[in-house]
mmCIF file of C-alpha atoms in Angstrom:
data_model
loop_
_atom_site.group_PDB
_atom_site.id
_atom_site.type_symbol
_atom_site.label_atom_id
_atom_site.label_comp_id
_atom_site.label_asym_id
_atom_site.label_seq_id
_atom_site.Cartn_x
_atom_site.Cartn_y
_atom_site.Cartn_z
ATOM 1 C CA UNK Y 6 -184.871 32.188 -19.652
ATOM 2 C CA UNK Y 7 -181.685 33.719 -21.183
ATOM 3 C CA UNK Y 8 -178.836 30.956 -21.540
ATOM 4 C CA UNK Y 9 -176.704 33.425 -19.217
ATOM 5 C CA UNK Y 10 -179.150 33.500 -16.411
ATOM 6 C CA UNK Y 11 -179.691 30.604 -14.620
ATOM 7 C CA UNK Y 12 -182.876 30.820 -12.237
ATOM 8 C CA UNK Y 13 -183.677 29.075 -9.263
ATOM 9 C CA UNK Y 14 -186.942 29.584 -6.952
ATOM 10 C CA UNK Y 15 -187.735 32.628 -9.060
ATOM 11 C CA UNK Y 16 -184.366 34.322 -7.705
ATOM 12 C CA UNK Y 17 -181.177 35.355 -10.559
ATOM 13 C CA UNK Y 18 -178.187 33.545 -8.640
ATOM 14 C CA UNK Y 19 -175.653 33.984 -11.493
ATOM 15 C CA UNK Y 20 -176.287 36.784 -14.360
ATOM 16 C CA UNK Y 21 -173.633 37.469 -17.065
ATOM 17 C CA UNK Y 22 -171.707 40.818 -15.736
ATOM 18 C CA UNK Y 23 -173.156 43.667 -18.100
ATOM 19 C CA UNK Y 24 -169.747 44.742 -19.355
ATOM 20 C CA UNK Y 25 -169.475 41.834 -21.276
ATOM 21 C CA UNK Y 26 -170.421 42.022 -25.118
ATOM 22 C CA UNK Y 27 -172.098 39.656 -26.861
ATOM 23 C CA UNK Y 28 -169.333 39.609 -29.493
ATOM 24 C CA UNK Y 29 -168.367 35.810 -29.949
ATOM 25 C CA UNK Y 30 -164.809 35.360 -28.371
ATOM 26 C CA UNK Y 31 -162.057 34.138 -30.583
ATOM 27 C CA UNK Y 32 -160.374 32.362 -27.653
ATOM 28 C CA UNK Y 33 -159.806 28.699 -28.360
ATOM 29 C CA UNK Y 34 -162.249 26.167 -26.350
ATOM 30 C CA UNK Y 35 -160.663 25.274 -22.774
ATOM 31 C CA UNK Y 36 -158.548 28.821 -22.969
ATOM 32 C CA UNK Y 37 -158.436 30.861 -19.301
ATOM 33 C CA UNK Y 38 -158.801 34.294 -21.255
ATOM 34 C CA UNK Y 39 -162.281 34.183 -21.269
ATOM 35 C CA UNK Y 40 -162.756 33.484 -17.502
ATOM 36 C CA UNK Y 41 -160.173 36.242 -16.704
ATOM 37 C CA UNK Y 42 -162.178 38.511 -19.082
ATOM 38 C CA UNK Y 43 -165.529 37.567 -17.332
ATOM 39 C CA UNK Y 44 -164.289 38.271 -13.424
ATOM 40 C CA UNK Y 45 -161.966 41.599 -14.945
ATOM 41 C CA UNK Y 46 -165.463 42.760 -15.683
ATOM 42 C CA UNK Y 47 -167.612 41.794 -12.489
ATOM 43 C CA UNK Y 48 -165.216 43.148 -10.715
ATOM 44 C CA UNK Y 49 -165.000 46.263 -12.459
ATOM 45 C CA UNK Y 50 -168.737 46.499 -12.108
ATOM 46 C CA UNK Y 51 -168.916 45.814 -8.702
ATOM 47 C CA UNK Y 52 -166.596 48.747 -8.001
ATOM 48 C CA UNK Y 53 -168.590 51.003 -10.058
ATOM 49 C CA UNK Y 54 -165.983 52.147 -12.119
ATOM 50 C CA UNK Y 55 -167.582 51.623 -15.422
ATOM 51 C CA UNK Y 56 -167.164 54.729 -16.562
ATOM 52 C CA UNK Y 57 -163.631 55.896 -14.528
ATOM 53 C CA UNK Y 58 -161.791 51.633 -16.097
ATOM 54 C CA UNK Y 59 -159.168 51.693 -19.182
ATOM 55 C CA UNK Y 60 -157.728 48.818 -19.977
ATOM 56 C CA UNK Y 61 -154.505 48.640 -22.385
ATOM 57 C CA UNK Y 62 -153.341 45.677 -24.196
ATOM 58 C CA UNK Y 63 -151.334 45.117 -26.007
ATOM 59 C CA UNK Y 64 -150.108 42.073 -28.648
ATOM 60 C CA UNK Y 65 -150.913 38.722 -28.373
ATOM 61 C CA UNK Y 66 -154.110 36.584 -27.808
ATOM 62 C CA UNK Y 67 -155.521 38.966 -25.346
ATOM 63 C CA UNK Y 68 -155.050 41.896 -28.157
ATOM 64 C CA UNK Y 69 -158.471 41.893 -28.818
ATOM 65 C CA UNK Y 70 -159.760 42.280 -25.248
ATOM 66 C CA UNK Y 71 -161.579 44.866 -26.212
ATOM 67 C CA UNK Y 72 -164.092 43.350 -28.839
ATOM 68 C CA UNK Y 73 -165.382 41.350 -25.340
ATOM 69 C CA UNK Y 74 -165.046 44.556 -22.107
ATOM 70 C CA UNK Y 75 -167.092 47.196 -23.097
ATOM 71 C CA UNK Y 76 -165.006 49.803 -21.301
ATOM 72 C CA UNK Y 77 -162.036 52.438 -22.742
ATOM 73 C CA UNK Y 78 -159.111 50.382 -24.194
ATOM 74 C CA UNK Y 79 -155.921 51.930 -25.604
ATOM 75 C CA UNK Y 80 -153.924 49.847 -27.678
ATOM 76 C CA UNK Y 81 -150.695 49.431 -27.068
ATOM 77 C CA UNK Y 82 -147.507 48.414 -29.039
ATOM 78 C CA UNK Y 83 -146.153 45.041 -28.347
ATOM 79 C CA UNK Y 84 -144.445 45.056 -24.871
ATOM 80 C CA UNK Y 85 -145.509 48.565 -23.985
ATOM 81 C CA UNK Y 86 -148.295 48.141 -21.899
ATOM 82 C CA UNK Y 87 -147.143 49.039 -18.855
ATOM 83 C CA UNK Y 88 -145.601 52.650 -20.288
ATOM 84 C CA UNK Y 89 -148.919 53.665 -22.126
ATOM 85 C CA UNK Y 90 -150.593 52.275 -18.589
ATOM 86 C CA UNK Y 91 -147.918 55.022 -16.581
ATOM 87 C CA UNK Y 92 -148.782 57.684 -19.270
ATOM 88 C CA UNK Y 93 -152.637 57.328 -18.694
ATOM 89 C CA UNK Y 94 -152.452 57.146 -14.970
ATOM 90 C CA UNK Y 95 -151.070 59.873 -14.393
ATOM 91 C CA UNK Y 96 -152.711 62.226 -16.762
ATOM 92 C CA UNK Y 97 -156.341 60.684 -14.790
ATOM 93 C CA UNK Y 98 -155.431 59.719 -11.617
ATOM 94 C CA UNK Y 99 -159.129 59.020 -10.428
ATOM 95 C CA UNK Y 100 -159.503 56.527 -13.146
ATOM 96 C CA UNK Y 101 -158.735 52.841 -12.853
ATOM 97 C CA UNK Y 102 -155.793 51.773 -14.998
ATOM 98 C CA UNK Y 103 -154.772 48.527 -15.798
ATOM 99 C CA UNK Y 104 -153.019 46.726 -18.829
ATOM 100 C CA UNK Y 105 -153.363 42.640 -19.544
ATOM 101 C CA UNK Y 106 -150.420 40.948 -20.778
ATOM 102 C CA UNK Y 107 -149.467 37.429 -21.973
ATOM 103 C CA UNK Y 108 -146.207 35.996 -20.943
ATOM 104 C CA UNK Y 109 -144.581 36.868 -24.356
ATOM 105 C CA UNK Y 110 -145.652 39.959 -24.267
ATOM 106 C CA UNK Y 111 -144.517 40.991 -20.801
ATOM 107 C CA UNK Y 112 -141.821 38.868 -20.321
ATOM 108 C CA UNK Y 113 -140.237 38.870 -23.281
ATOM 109 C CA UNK Y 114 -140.144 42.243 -25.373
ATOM 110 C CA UNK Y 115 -141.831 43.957 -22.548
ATOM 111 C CA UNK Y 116 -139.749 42.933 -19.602
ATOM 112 C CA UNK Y 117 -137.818 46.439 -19.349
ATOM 113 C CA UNK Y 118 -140.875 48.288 -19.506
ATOM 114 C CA UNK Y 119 -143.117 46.046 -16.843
ATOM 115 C CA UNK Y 120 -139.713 46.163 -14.230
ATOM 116 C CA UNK Y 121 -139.396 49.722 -14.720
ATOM 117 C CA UNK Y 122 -143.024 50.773 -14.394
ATOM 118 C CA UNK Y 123 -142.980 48.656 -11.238
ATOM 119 C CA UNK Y 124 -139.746 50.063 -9.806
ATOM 120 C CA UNK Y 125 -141.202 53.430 -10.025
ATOM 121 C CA UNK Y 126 -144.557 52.375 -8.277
ATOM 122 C CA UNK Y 127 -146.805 53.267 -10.608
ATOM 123 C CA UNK Y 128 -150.504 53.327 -9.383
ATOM 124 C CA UNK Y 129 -151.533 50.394 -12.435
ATOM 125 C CA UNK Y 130 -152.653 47.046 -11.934
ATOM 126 C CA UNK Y 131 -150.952 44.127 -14.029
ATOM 127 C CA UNK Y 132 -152.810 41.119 -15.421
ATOM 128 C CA UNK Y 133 -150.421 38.713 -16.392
ATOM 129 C CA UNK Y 134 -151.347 35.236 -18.179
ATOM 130 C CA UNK Y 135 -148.823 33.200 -17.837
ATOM 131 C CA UNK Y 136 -149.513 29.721 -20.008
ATOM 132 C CA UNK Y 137 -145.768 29.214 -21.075
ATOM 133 C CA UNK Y 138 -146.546 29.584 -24.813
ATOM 134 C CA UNK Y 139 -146.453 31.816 -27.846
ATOM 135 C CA UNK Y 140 -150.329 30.920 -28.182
ATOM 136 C CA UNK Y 141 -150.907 33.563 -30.771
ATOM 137 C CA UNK Y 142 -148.181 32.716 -33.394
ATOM 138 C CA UNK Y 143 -147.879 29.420 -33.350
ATOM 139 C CA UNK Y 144 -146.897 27.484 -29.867
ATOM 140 C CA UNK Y 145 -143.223 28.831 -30.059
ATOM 141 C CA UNK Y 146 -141.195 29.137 -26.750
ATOM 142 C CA UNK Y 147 -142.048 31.924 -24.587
ATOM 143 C CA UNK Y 148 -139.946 32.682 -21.680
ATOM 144 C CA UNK Y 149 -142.046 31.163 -19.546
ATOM 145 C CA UNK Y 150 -141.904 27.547 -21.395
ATOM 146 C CA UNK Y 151 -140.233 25.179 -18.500
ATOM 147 C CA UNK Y 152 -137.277 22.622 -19.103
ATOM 148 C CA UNK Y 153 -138.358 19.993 -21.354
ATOM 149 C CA UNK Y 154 -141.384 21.136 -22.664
ATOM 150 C CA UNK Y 155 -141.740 20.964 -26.106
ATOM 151 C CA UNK Y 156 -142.722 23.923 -28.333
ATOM 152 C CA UNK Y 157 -142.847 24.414 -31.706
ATOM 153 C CA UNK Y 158 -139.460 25.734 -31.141
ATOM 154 C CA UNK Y 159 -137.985 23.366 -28.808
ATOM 155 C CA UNK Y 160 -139.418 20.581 -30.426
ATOM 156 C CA UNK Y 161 -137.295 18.000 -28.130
ATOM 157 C CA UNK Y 162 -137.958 20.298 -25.229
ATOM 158 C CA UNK Y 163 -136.437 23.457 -23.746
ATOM 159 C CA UNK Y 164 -132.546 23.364 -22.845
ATOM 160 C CA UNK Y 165 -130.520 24.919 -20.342
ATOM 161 C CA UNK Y 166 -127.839 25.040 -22.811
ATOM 162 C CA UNK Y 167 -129.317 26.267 -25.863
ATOM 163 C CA UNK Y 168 -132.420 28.349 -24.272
ATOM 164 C CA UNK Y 169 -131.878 29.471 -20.890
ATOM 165 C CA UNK Y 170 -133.791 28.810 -17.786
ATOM 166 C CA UNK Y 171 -137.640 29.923 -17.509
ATOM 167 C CA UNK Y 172 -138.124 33.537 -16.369
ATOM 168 C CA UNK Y 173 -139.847 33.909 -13.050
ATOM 169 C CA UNK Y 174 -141.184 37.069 -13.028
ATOM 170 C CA UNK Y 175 -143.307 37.572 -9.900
ATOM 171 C CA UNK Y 176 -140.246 36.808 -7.328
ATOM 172 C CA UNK Y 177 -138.698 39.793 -9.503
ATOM 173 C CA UNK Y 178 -141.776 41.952 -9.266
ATOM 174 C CA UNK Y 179 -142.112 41.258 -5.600
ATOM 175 C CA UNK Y 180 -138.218 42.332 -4.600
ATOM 176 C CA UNK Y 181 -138.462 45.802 -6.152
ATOM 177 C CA UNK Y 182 -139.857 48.368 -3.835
ATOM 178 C CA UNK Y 183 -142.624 50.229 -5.747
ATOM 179 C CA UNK Y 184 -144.570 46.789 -5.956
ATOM 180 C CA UNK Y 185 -147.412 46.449 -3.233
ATOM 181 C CA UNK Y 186 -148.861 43.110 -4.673
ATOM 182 C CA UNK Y 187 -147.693 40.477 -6.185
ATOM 183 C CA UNK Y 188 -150.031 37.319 -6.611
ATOM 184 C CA UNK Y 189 -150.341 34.238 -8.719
ATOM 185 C CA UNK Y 190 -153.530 32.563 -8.994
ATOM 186 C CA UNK Y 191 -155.464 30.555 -11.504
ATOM 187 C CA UNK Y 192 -158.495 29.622 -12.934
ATOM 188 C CA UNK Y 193 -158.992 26.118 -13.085
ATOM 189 C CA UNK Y 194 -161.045 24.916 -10.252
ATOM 190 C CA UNK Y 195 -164.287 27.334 -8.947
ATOM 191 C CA UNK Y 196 -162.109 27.904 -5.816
ATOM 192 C CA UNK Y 197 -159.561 29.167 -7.996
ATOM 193 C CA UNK Y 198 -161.775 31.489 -9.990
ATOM 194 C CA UNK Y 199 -162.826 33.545 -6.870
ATOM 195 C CA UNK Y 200 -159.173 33.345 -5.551
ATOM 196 C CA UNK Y 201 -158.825 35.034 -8.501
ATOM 197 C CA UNK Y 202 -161.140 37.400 -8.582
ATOM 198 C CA UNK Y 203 -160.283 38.638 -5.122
ATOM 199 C CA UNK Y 204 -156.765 39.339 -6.438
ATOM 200 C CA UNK Y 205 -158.019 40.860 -8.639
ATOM 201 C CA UNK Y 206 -160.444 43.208 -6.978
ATOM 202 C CA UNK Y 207 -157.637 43.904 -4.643
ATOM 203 C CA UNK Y 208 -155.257 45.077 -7.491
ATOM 204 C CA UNK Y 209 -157.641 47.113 -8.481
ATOM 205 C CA UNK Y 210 -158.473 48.690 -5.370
ATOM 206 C CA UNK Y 211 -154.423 49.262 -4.741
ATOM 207 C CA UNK Y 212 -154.297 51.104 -8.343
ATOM 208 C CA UNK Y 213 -157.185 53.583 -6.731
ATOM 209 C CA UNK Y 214 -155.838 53.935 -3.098
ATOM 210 C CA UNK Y 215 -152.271 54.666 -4.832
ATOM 211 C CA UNK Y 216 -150.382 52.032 -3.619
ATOM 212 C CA UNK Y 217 -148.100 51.378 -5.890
ATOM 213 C CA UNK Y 218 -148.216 48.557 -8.735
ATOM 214 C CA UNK Y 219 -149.598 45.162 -8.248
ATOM 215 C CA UNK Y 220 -149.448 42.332 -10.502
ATOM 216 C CA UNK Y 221 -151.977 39.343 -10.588
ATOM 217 C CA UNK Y 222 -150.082 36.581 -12.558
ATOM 218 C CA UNK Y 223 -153.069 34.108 -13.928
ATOM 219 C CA UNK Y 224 -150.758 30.485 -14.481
ATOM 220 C CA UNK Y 225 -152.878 29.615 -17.115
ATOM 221 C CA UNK Y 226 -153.740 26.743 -20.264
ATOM 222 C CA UNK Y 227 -153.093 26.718 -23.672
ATOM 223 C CA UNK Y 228 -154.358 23.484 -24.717
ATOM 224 C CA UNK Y 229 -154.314 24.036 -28.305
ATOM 225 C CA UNK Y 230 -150.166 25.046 -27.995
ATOM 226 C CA UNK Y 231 -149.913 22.476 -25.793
ATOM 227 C CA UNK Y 232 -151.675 19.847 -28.134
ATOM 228 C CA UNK Y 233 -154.101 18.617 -25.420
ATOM 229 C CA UNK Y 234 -157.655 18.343 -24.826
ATOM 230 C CA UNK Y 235 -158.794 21.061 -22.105
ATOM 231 C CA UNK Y 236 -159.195 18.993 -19.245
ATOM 232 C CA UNK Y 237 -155.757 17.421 -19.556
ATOM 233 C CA UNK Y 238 -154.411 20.886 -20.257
ATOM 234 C CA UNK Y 239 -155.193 21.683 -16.508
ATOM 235 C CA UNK Y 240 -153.925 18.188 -15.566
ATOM 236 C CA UNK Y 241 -150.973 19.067 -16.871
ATOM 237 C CA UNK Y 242 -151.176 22.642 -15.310
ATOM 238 C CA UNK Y 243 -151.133 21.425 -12.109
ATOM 239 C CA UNK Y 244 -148.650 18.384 -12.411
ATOM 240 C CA UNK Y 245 -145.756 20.572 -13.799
ATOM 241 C CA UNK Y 246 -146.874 24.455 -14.119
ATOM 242 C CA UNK Y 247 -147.222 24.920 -10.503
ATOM 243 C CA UNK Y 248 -144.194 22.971 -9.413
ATOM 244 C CA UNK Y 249 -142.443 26.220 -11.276
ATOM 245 C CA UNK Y 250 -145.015 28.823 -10.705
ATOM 246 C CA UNK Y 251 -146.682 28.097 -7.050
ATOM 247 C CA UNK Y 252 -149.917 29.859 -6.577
ATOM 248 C CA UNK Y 253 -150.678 32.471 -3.785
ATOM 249 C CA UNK Y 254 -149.337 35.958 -2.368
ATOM 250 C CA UNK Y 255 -145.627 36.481 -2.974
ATOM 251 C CA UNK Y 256 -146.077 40.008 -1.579
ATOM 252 C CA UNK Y 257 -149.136 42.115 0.215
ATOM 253 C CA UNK Y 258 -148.460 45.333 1.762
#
C-alpha cells in the first residue's frame, strides 16, 4: 500500500489528487500552503480542466507553486499577479485562470493591481493566503499583521501610530462591482478544509461561467513567523486572526 492511499475493505477512500508532484515541498511543517495546494489540485481535477488550468504566482512562499501543481504556471513579478492573470484570460478565455497570492504580495505591492483587476471584473479567480506575515523574508510586518502583534519589525507589536491599521481586503473586494465572490475560509479543522475547497471549486467555476472575479481569502498560519509550534499556531489563529478576519461569504452573486 502506497503511504498516499489509505485502503479500507479493499475500497481507495482517499488517493493523493494526480496533479500533485512528488517533488518534496519546501513549506515549513504546520504551514496551510500545502493543504491549499492539495484541494487547488482536486479540484482542478475534478473539473477536468487539467489541460485548459494556469496558475500565476507570483513572489513569496507560494512562488514556487509550481515545483508541487503539475499544470501551466506563468511567473509573475512581485505584485502582478492579477495583471499577467487579466492578460492570459483574455487571450484564452476557455481556459481556467487563476493567480495565488500571499498577503504581502497582494496587499502590499500588489494592492493597485488586485483592486483594479477586480473593478474591471475580470473572469480570474484569486487565492489569497492571508497569515499576517512576511513568511518568506523573515517574519517582517505585512499589512495584514494586527495591532500588537509582534514581527520582526514591530518587535513590541504593531502601532496605530507608527504603522497604520491592518488592511482588510475582502470588505474592499466585495464593495466594488466587478467582484461576484468574495469568501474567507481556512484550513485548520477538516470542516474547514472542504469549506474551503467548495470556495474554491466555486471560484473556479465563476472564472469559467464569466462572472466576474472572485477571491477566496485562506486566513492562514505561519508558525515559524509566528514562533509557535503548529498546533498553537491555529490556537492562536482562531483566538485573534478571526476576531479581525471572520470566516464565510462576504459576497455571492
Amino acid at each position: 500500500m502506497k503511504p498516499e492511499d489509505i485502503i479500507k475493505q479493499g475500497e481507495c477512500v482517499y488517493k493523493k489528487p494526480t496533479l500533485l508532484t512528488d517533488v518534496n515541498m519546501h513549506y515549513c511543517p504546520g504551514c496551510s500552503h500545502g493543504v491549499v495546494h492539495k484541494l487547488i489540485a482536486e479540484v482542478i481535477e475534478e473539473m477536468g480542466m487539467e489541460d485548459k488550468a494556469i496558475g500565476v504566482s507570483p513572489v513569496g512562499c507560494a512562488v514556487f507553486a509550481y515545483n508541487y501543481i503539475d499544470i501551466d504556471w506563468v511567473q509573475a513579478a512581485h505584485g502582478r499577479a492579477p495583471s499577467v492573470a487579466t492578460a492570459l484570460k483574455r487571450l484564452n478565455p476557455d481556459n481556467l485562470i487563476f493567480t495565488y497570492q500571499g498577503d504581502g504580495d497582494l496587499a502590499a505591492i500588489g494592492t493597485c493591481e488586485t483592486i483594479h483587476a477586480a473593478n474591471r471584473g475580470e473572469n480570474i479567480a484569486i487565492i489569497f493566503i492571508n497569515n499576517a506575515i512576511y513568511g518568506m523574508t523573515g517574519g517582517q510586518m505585512a499589512p495584514t499583521t494586527l495591532l500588537g502583534m509582534k514581527t520582526a519589525t514591530t518587535p513590541y507589536g504593531r502601532r496605530v501610530d507608527l504603522n497604520g491599521h491592518p488592511l482588510v481586503m475582502a470588505p474592499i473586494m466585495a464593495q466594488l462591482d466587478g467582484t461576484c465572490y468574495v469568501t474567507r475560509q481556512s484550513v485548520h479543522t477538516p470542516v474547514a478544509v472542504r469549506k474551503a475547497k467548495a470556495a474554491i471549486r466555486k471560484a473556479f467555476e465563476n472564472s469559467m461561467a464569466g462572472k466576474g472575479t472572485s477571491m477566496v481569502e485562506i486566513v492562514s498560519t505561519c508558525n515559524s513567523g509566528w514562533k509557535l509550534t503548529p498546533s498553537q499556531s491555529n490556537e492562536w489563529m482562531v483566538e485573534n486572526m478571526f476576531k479581525k478576519y471572520p470566516l464565510g461569504d462576504l459576497k455571492n452573486e
